[in-house]
């Protein structure tokens, strides 16, 4: 029923992926400067069902049984990649305004646990037609993502400044060499 190539597994994977990308957890970070995050994205990578022992089948719990409804639950560990764009500023006490200090794009791998509820509806007398879920519900979200220590990324600006300084030095040496040639 939960083989990787089964329709049920594909439906669960799709439900987890959609649920994961639609989350809006609280973003936390440590920074020397004031920061705001501008853009935020969660990418679903994979999931694993909780198993009692390695090599065993996933543990399925029965949540509800009614005349025409059965709800089963599976626990899953979801792996994601979280990306956020941060912008930094510092308060300028002379101008009484915040001065932009640049930004950075940070990515972190984040895993979280969730429960997958699978609702089956139907007439249980006709199970030979196959058991198909009527609803797949994902319960559990990422509450908070902590990016750790962050700061402005000046690497591109620094590389451009180094390149410009090198080019100016090359131009200066070329002119000096030309001037020396004229005096000879």
PDB file of N, CA and C in Angstrom, residues 40-120:
ATOM      1  N   UNK A  40      11.113  34.608   1.214  1.00  0.00           N
ATOM      2  CA  UNK A  40      11.198  33.391   1.996  1.00  0.00           C
ATOM      3  C   UNK A  40      10.647  32.243   1.170  1.00  0.00           C
ATOM      4  N   UNK A  41      11.352  31.104   1.169  1.00  0.00           N
ATOM      5  CA  UNK A  41      10.910  29.969   0.372  1.00  0.00           C
ATOM      6  C   UNK A  41      11.284  28.670   1.071  1.00  0.00           C
ATOM      7  N   UNK A  42      10.360  27.721   1.042  1.00  0.00           N
ATOM      8  CA  UNK A  42      10.615  26.380   1.560  1.00  0.00           C
ATOM      9  C   UNK A  42      10.502  25.415   0.390  1.00  0.00           C
ATOM     10  N   UNK A  43      11.524  24.582   0.213  1.00  0.00           N
ATOM     11  CA  UNK A  43      11.517  23.583  -0.850  1.00  0.00           C
ATOM     12  C   UNK A  43      11.441  22.205  -0.203  1.00  0.00           C
ATOM     13  N   UNK A  44      10.428  21.432  -0.582  1.00  0.00           N
ATOM     14  CA  UNK A  44      10.292  20.049  -0.107  1.00  0.00           C
ATOM     15  C   UNK A  44      11.362  19.201  -0.787  1.00  0.00           C
ATOM     16  N   UNK A  45      12.098  18.407   0.011  1.00  0.00           N
ATOM     17  CA  UNK A  45      13.117  17.513  -0.538  1.00  0.00           C
ATOM     18  C   UNK A  45      12.666  16.059  -0.500  1.00  0.00           C
ATOM     19  N   UNK A  46      12.240  15.600   0.684  1.00  0.00           N
ATOM     20  CA  UNK A  46      11.835  14.203   0.823  1.00  0.00           C
ATOM     21  C   UNK A  46      11.143  14.006   2.166  1.00  0.00           C
ATOM     22  N   UNK A  47      10.665  12.796   2.378  1.00  0.00           N
ATOM     23  CA  UNK A  47      10.122  12.440   3.689  1.00  0.00           C
ATOM     24  C   UNK A  47      10.365  10.949   3.938  1.00  0.00           C
ATOM     25  N   UNK A  48      10.361  10.604   5.215  1.00  0.00           N
ATOM     26  CA  UNK A  48      10.489   9.209   5.637  1.00  0.00           C
ATOM     27  C   UNK A  48       9.407   8.949   6.671  1.00  0.00           C
ATOM     28  N   UNK A  49       8.769   7.795   6.554  1.00  0.00           N
ATOM     29  CA  UNK A  49       7.783   7.418   7.555  1.00  0.00           C
ATOM     30  C   UNK A  49       8.487   6.814   8.759  1.00  0.00           C
ATOM     31  N   UNK A  50       7.929   7.082   9.942  1.00  0.00           N
ATOM     32  CA  UNK A  50       8.495   6.513  11.168  1.00  0.00           C
ATOM     33  C   UNK A  50       8.285   5.004  11.151  1.00  0.00           C
ATOM     34  N   UNK A  51       9.344   4.282  11.486  1.00  0.00           N
ATOM     35  CA  UNK A  51       9.298   2.817  11.521  1.00  0.00           C
ATOM     36  C   UNK A  51       9.773   2.350  12.885  1.00  0.00           C
ATOM     37  N   UNK A  52       9.154   1.306  13.422  1.00  0.00           N
ATOM     38  CA  UNK A  52       9.599   0.811  14.732  1.00  0.00           C
ATOM     39  C   UNK A  52      11.047   0.333  14.709  1.00  0.00           C
ATOM     40  N   UNK A  53      11.444  -0.354  13.651  1.00  0.00           N
ATOM     41  CA  UNK A  53      12.807  -0.869  13.491  1.00  0.00           C
ATOM     42  C   UNK A  53      13.245  -0.680  12.050  1.00  0.00           C
ATOM     43  N   UNK A  54      14.540  -0.594  11.833  1.00  0.00           N
ATOM     44  CA  UNK A  54      15.070  -0.461  10.484  1.00  0.00           C
ATOM     45  C   UNK A  54      14.652  -1.673   9.662  1.00  0.00           C
ATOM     46  N   UNK A  55      14.167  -1.423   8.456  1.00  0.00           N
ATOM     47  CA  UNK A  55      13.759  -2.501   7.570  1.00  0.00           C
ATOM     48  C   UNK A  55      12.308  -2.916   7.734  1.00  0.00           C
ATOM     49  N   UNK A  56      11.650  -2.462   8.777  1.00  0.00           N
ATOM     50  CA  UNK A  56      10.247  -2.807   8.977  1.00  0.00           C
ATOM     51  C   UNK A  56       9.360  -1.832   8.212  1.00  0.00           C
ATOM     52  N   UNK A  57       8.085  -2.186   8.128  1.00  0.00           N
ATOM     53  CA  UNK A  57       7.112  -1.326   7.463  1.00  0.00           C
ATOM     54  C   UNK A  57       6.730  -0.179   8.390  1.00  0.00           C
ATOM     55  N   UNK A  58       6.275   0.944   7.814  1.00  0.00           N
ATOM     56  CA  UNK A  58       5.861   2.077   8.644  1.00  0.00           C
ATOM     57  C   UNK A  58       4.746   1.697   9.618  1.00  0.00           C
ATOM     58  N   UNK A  59       4.767   2.333  10.762  1.00  0.00           N
ATOM     59  CA  UNK A  59       3.750   2.089  11.780  1.00  0.00           C
ATOM     60  C   UNK A  59       2.498   2.903  11.437  1.00  0.00           C
ATOM     61  N   UNK A  60       1.383   2.216  11.289  1.00  0.00           N
ATOM     62  CA  UNK A  60       0.110   2.857  10.965  1.00  0.00           C
ATOM     63  C   UNK A  60      -0.791   2.758  12.186  1.00  0.00           C
ATOM     64  N   UNK A  61      -1.356   3.916  12.589  1.00  0.00           N
ATOM     65  CA  UNK A  61      -2.267   3.946  13.737  1.00  0.00           C
ATOM     66  C   UNK A  61      -3.687   4.215  13.247  1.00  0.00           C
ATOM     67  N   UNK A  62      -4.638   3.555  13.860  1.00  0.00           N
ATOM     68  CA  UNK A  62      -6.038   3.812  13.550  1.00  0.00           C
ATOM     69  C   UNK A  62      -6.503   4.956  14.440  1.00  0.00           C
ATOM     70  N   UNK A  63      -7.021   6.022  13.813  1.00  0.00           N
ATOM     71  CA  UNK A  63      -7.457   7.200  14.543  1.00  0.00           C
ATOM     72  C   UNK A  63      -8.968   7.172  14.762  1.00  0.00           C
ATOM     73  N   UNK A  64      -9.724   6.731  13.750  1.00  0.00           N
ATOM     74  CA  UNK A  64     -11.179   6.778  13.815  1.00  0.00           C
ATOM     75  C   UNK A  64     -11.771   5.678  12.953  1.00  0.00           C
ATOM     76  N   UNK A  65     -12.802   5.034  13.476  1.00  0.00           N
ATOM     77  CA  UNK A  65     -13.564   4.059  12.695  1.00  0.00           C
ATOM     78  C   UNK A  65     -15.041   4.383  12.864  1.00  0.00           C
ATOM     79  N   UNK A  66     -15.726   4.601  11.739  1.00  0.00           N
ATOM     80  CA  UNK A  66     -17.177   4.797  11.703  1.00  0.00           C
ATOM     81  C   UNK A  66     -17.743   3.869  10.639  1.00  0.00           C
ATOM     82  N   UNK A  67     -19.059   3.913  10.448  1.00  0.00           N
ATOM     83  CA  UNK A  67     -19.697   3.029   9.476  1.00  0.00           C
ATOM     84  C   UNK A  67     -19.105   3.149   8.078  1.00  0.00           C
ATOM     85  N   UNK A  68     -18.911   4.390   7.612  1.00  0.00           N
ATOM     86  CA  UNK A  68     -18.406   4.585   6.255  1.00  0.00           C
ATOM     87  C   UNK A  68     -17.088   5.348   6.208  1.00  0.00           C
ATOM     88  N   UNK A  69     -16.390   5.445   7.356  1.00  0.00           N
ATOM     89  CA  UNK A  69     -15.154   6.217   7.415  1.00  0.00           C
ATOM     90  C   UNK A  69     -14.122   5.534   8.301  1.00  0.00           C
ATOM     91  N   UNK A  70     -12.897   5.480   7.802  1.00  0.00           N
ATOM     92  CA  UNK A  70     -11.749   5.023   8.586  1.00  0.00           C
ATOM     93  C   UNK A  70     -10.641   6.060   8.383  1.00  0.00           C
ATOM     94  N   UNK A  71     -10.031   6.494   9.483  1.00  0.00           N
ATOM     95  CA  UNK A  71      -8.917   7.446   9.408  1.00  0.00           C
ATOM     96  C   UNK A  71      -7.688   6.775  10.006  1.00  0.00           C
ATOM     97  N   UNK A  72      -6.624   6.726   9.199  1.00  0.00           N
ATOM     98  CA  UNK A  72      -5.357   6.141   9.629  1.00  0.00           C
ATOM     99  C   UNK A  72      -4.322   7.256   9.753  1.00  0.00           C
ATOM    100  N   UNK A  73      -3.329   7.063  10.609  1.00  0.00           N
ATOM    101  CA  UNK A  73      -2.293   8.069  10.830  1.00  0.00           C
ATOM    102  C   UNK A  73      -0.918   7.445  10.683  1.00  0.00           C
ATOM    103  N   UNK A  74      -0.040   8.190  10.018  1.00  0.00           N
ATOM    104  CA  UNK A  74       1.373   7.830   9.866  1.00  0.00           C
ATOM    105  C   UNK A  74       2.204   9.016  10.310  1.00  0.00           C
ATOM    106  N   UNK A  75       3.278   8.774  11.024  1.00  0.00           N
ATOM    107  CA  UNK A  75       4.207   9.853  11.373  1.00  0.00           C
ATOM    108  C   UNK A  75       5.295   9.908  10.311  1.00  0.00           C
ATOM    109  N   UNK A  76       5.694  11.128   9.962  1.00  0.00           N
ATOM    110  CA  UNK A  76       6.713  11.292   8.928  1.00  0.00           C
ATOM    111  C   UNK A  76       7.715  12.361   9.349  1.00  0.00           C
ATOM    112  N   UNK A  77       8.950  12.175   8.912  1.00  0.00           N
ATOM    113  CA  UNK A  77       9.997  13.175   9.070  1.00  0.00           C
ATOM    114  C   UNK A  77      10.204  13.792   7.689  1.00  0.00           C
ATOM    115  N   UNK A  78       9.972  15.097   7.582  1.00  0.00           N
ATOM    116  CA  UNK A  78      10.035  15.800   6.305  1.00  0.00           C
ATOM    117  C   UNK A  78      11.334  16.596   6.236  1.00  0.00           C
ATOM    118  N   UNK A  79      12.067  16.435   5.142  1.00  0.00           N
ATOM    119  CA  UNK A  79      13.318  17.167   4.917  1.00  0.00           C
ATOM    120  C   UNK A  79      13.055  18.280   3.910  1.00  0.00           C
ATOM    121  N   UNK A  80      13.543  19.487   4.252  1.00  0.00           N
ATOM    122  CA  UNK A  80      13.332  20.651   3.396  1.00  0.00           C
ATOM    123  C   UNK A  80      14.613  21.456   3.267  1.00  0.00           C
ATOM    124  N   UNK A  81      14.595  22.385   2.335  1.00  0.00           N
ATOM    125  CA  UNK A  81      15.638  23.402   2.199  1.00  0.00           C
ATOM    126  C   UNK A  81      14.916  24.731   2.342  1.00  0.00           C
ATOM    127  N   UNK A  82      15.346  25.549   3.291  1.00  0.00           N
ATOM    128  CA  UNK A  82      14.698  26.833   3.543  1.00  0.00           C
ATOM    129  C   UNK A  82      15.640  27.945   3.115  1.00  0.00           C
ATOM    130  N   UNK A  83      15.106  28.894   2.344  1.00  0.00           N
ATOM    131  CA  UNK A  83      15.909  30.010   1.846  1.00  0.00           C
ATOM    132  C   UNK A  83      15.216  31.313   2.227  1.00  0.00           C
ATOM    133  N   UNK A  84      16.005  32.271   2.678  1.00  0.00           N
ATOM    134  CA  UNK A  84      15.470  33.591   3.003  1.00  0.00           C
ATOM    135  C   UNK A  84      16.466  34.651   2.547  1.00  0.00           C
ATOM    136  N   UNK A  85      15.925  35.777   2.086  1.00  0.00           N
ATOM    137  CA  UNK A  85      16.739  36.928   1.703  1.00  0.00           C
ATOM    138  C   UNK A  85      16.632  37.949   2.821  1.00  0.00           C
ATOM    139  N   UNK A  86      17.761  38.308   3.387  1.00  0.00           N
ATOM    140  CA  UNK A  86      17.796  39.258   4.497  1.00  0.00           C
ATOM    141  C   UNK A  86      18.384  40.586   4.026  1.00  0.00           C
ATOM    142  N   UNK A  87      17.851  41.680   4.547  1.00  0.00           N
ATOM    143  CA  UNK A  87      18.456  42.998   4.327  1.00  0.00           C
ATOM    144  C   UNK A  87      18.812  43.586   5.689  1.00  0.00           C
ATOM    145  N   UNK A  88      19.939  44.287   5.728  1.00  0.00           N
ATOM    146  CA  UNK A  88      20.477  44.797   6.991  1.00  0.00           C
ATOM    147  C   UNK A  88      20.518  46.319   6.965  1.00  0.00           C
ATOM    148  N   UNK A  89      20.359  46.903   8.160  1.00  0.00           N
ATOM    149  CA  UNK A  89      20.436  48.361   8.279  1.00  0.00           C
ATOM    150  C   UNK A  89      21.009  48.719   9.641  1.00  0.00           C
ATOM    151  N   UNK A  90      21.467  49.961   9.712  1.00  0.00           N
ATOM    152  CA  UNK A  90      22.020  50.496  10.961  1.00  0.00           C
ATOM    153  C   UNK A  90      21.441  51.891  11.144  1.00  0.00           C
ATOM    154  N   UNK A  91      21.099  52.232  12.372  1.00  0.00           N
ATOM    155  CA  UNK A  91      20.528  53.546  12.646  1.00  0.00           C
ATOM    156  C   UNK A  91      21.625  54.611  12.639  1.00  0.00           C
ATOM    157  N   UNK A  92      21.417  55.660  11.854  1.00  0.00           N
ATOM    158  CA  UNK A  92      22.344  56.782  11.778  1.00  0.00           C
ATOM    159  C   UNK A  92      21.801  57.878  12.696  1.00  0.00           C
ATOM    160  N   UNK A  93      22.468  58.091  13.828  1.00  0.00           N
ATOM    161  CA  UNK A  93      21.970  59.048  14.822  1.00  0.00           C
ATOM    162  C   UNK A  93      22.087  60.501  14.359  1.00  0.00           C
ATOM    163  N   UNK A  94      22.947  60.775  13.397  1.00  0.00           N
ATOM    164  CA  UNK A  94      23.082  62.147  12.891  1.00  0.00           C
ATOM    165  C   UNK A  94      21.905  62.490  11.976  1.00  0.00           C
ATOM    166  N   UNK A  95      21.629  61.606  11.010  1.00  0.00           N
ATOM    167  CA  UNK A  95      20.525  61.850  10.080  1.00  0.00           C
ATOM    168  C   UNK A  95      19.177  61.367  10.627  1.00  0.00           C
ATOM    169  N   UNK A  96      19.203  60.671  11.749  1.00  0.00           N
ATOM    170  CA  UNK A  96      17.978  60.131  12.364  1.00  0.00           C
ATOM    171  C   UNK A  96      17.220  59.231  11.387  1.00  0.00           C
ATOM    172  N   UNK A  97      17.976  58.340  10.744  1.00  0.00           N
ATOM    173  CA  UNK A  97      17.387  57.454   9.755  1.00  0.00           C
ATOM    174  C   UNK A  97      18.180  56.146   9.723  1.00  0.00           C
ATOM    175  N   UNK A  98      17.591  55.125   9.135  1.00  0.00           N
ATOM    176  CA  UNK A  98      18.276  53.852   8.984  1.00  0.00           C
ATOM    177  C   UNK A  98      19.008  53.827   7.641  1.00  0.00           C
ATOM    178  N   UNK A  99      20.260  53.368   7.673  1.00  0.00           N
ATOM    179  CA  UNK A  99      21.093  53.287   6.481  1.00  0.00           C
ATOM    180  C   UNK A  99      21.208  51.828   6.080  1.00  0.00           C
ATOM    181  N   UNK A 100      20.941  51.547   4.808  1.00  0.00           N
ATOM    182  CA  UNK A 100      21.040  50.177   4.301  1.00  0.00           C
ATOM    183  C   UNK A 100      22.495  49.732   4.284  1.00  0.00           C
ATOM    184  N   UNK A 101      22.741  48.499   4.732  1.00  0.00           N
ATOM    185  CA  UNK A 101      24.094  47.947   4.765  1.00  0.00           C
ATOM    186  C   UNK A 101      24.265  46.768   3.809  1.00  0.00           C
ATOM    187  N   UNK A 102      23.249  46.507   3.008  1.00  0.00           N
ATOM    188  CA  UNK A 102      23.333  45.388   2.080  1.00  0.00           C
ATOM    189  C   UNK A 102      22.469  44.233   2.542  1.00  0.00           C
ATOM    190  N   UNK A 103      22.703  43.101   1.948  1.00  0.00           N
ATOM    191  CA  UNK A 103      21.879  41.944   2.262  1.00  0.00           C
ATOM    192  C   UNK A 103      22.615  40.644   2.044  1.00  0.00           C
ATOM    193  N   UNK A 104      21.880  39.567   2.215  1.00  0.00           N
ATOM    194  CA  UNK A 104      22.432  38.236   1.995  1.00  0.00           C
ATOM    195  C   UNK A 104      21.290  37.265   1.730  1.00  0.00           C
ATOM    196  N   UNK A 105      21.624  36.187   1.073  1.00  0.00           N
ATOM    197  CA  UNK A 105      20.672  35.092   0.878  1.00  0.00           C
ATOM    198  C   UNK A 105      21.203  33.915   1.677  1.00  0.00           C
ATOM    199  N   UNK A 106      20.389  33.411   2.578  1.00  0.00           N
ATOM    200  CA  UNK A 106      20.801  32.298   3.444  1.00  0.00           C
ATOM    201  C   UNK A 106      19.947  31.077   3.149  1.00  0.00           C
ATOM    202  N   UNK A 107      20.571  29.905   3.139  1.00  0.00           N
ATOM    203  CA  UNK A 107      19.866  28.630   2.947  1.00  0.00           C
ATOM    204  C   UNK A 107      20.228  27.702   4.089  1.00  0.00           C
ATOM    205  N   UNK A 108      19.239  26.976   4.565  1.00  0.00           N
ATOM    206  CA  UNK A 108      19.461  26.025   5.650  1.00  0.00           C
ATOM    207  C   UNK A 108      18.647  24.756   5.397  1.00  0.00           C
ATOM    208  N   UNK A 109      19.227  23.590   5.683  1.00  0.00           N
ATOM    209  CA  UNK A 109      18.411  22.375   5.666  1.00  0.00           C
ATOM    210  C   UNK A 109      17.601  22.312   6.962  1.00  0.00           C
ATOM    211  N   UNK A 110      16.326  22.022   6.855  1.00  0.00           N
ATOM    212  CA  UNK A 110      15.452  21.952   8.028  1.00  0.00           C
ATOM    213  C   UNK A 110      14.577  20.715   7.899  1.00  0.00           C
ATOM    214  N   UNK A 111      14.479  19.962   8.984  1.00  0.00           N
ATOM    215  CA  UNK A 111      13.584  18.807   9.040  1.00  0.00           C
ATOM    216  C   UNK A 111      12.552  19.034  10.126  1.00  0.00           C
ATOM    217  N   UNK A 112      11.369  18.506   9.902  1.00  0.00           N
ATOM    218  CA  UNK A 112      10.327  18.606  10.924  1.00  0.00           C
ATOM    219  C   UNK A 112       9.460  17.358  10.882  1.00  0.00           C
ATOM    220  N   UNK A 113       8.834  17.078  12.017  1.00  0.00           N
ATOM    221  CA  UNK A 113       7.954  15.909  12.122  1.00  0.00           C
ATOM    222  C   UNK A 113       6.517  16.335  11.895  1.00  0.00           C
ATOM    223  N   UNK A 114       5.776  15.474  11.237  1.00  0.00           N
ATOM    224  CA  UNK A 114       4.371  15.739  10.973  1.00  0.00           C
ATOM    225  C   UNK A 114       3.601  14.415  10.981  1.00  0.00           C
ATOM    226  N   UNK A 115       2.300  14.511  11.099  1.00  0.00           N
ATOM    227  CA  UNK A 115       1.436  13.335  10.997  1.00  0.00           C
ATOM    228  C   UNK A 115       0.635  13.433   9.710  1.00  0.00           C
ATOM    229  N   UNK A 116       0.496  12.312   9.042  1.00  0.00           N
ATOM    230  CA  UNK A 116      -0.292  12.221   7.824  1.00  0.00           C
ATOM    231  C   UNK A 116      -1.552  11.447   8.168  1.00  0.00           C
ATOM    232  N   UNK A 117      -2.704  12.099   8.010  1.00  0.00           N
ATOM    233  CA  UNK A 117      -3.989  11.450   8.253  1.00  0.00           C
ATOM    234  C   UNK A 117      -4.590  11.065   6.909  1.00  0.00           C
ATOM    235  N   UNK A 118      -4.904   9.788   6.756  1.00  0.00           N
ATOM    236  CA  UNK A 118      -5.472   9.289   5.511  1.00  0.00           C
ATOM    237  C   UNK A 118      -6.913   8.880   5.788  1.00  0.00           C
ATOM    238  N   UNK A 119      -7.846   9.543   5.122  1.00  0.00           N
ATOM    239  CA  UNK A 119      -9.282   9.283   5.299  1.00  0.00           C
ATOM    240  C   UNK A 119      -9.738   8.346   4.186  1.00  0.00           C
ATOM    241  N   UNK A 120     -10.364   7.250   4.584  1.00  0.00           N
ATOM    242  CA  UNK A 120     -10.959   6.320   3.625  1.00  0.00           C
ATOM    243  C   UNK A 120     -12.460   6.323   3.851  1.00  0.00           C
TER     244      UNK A 120
END
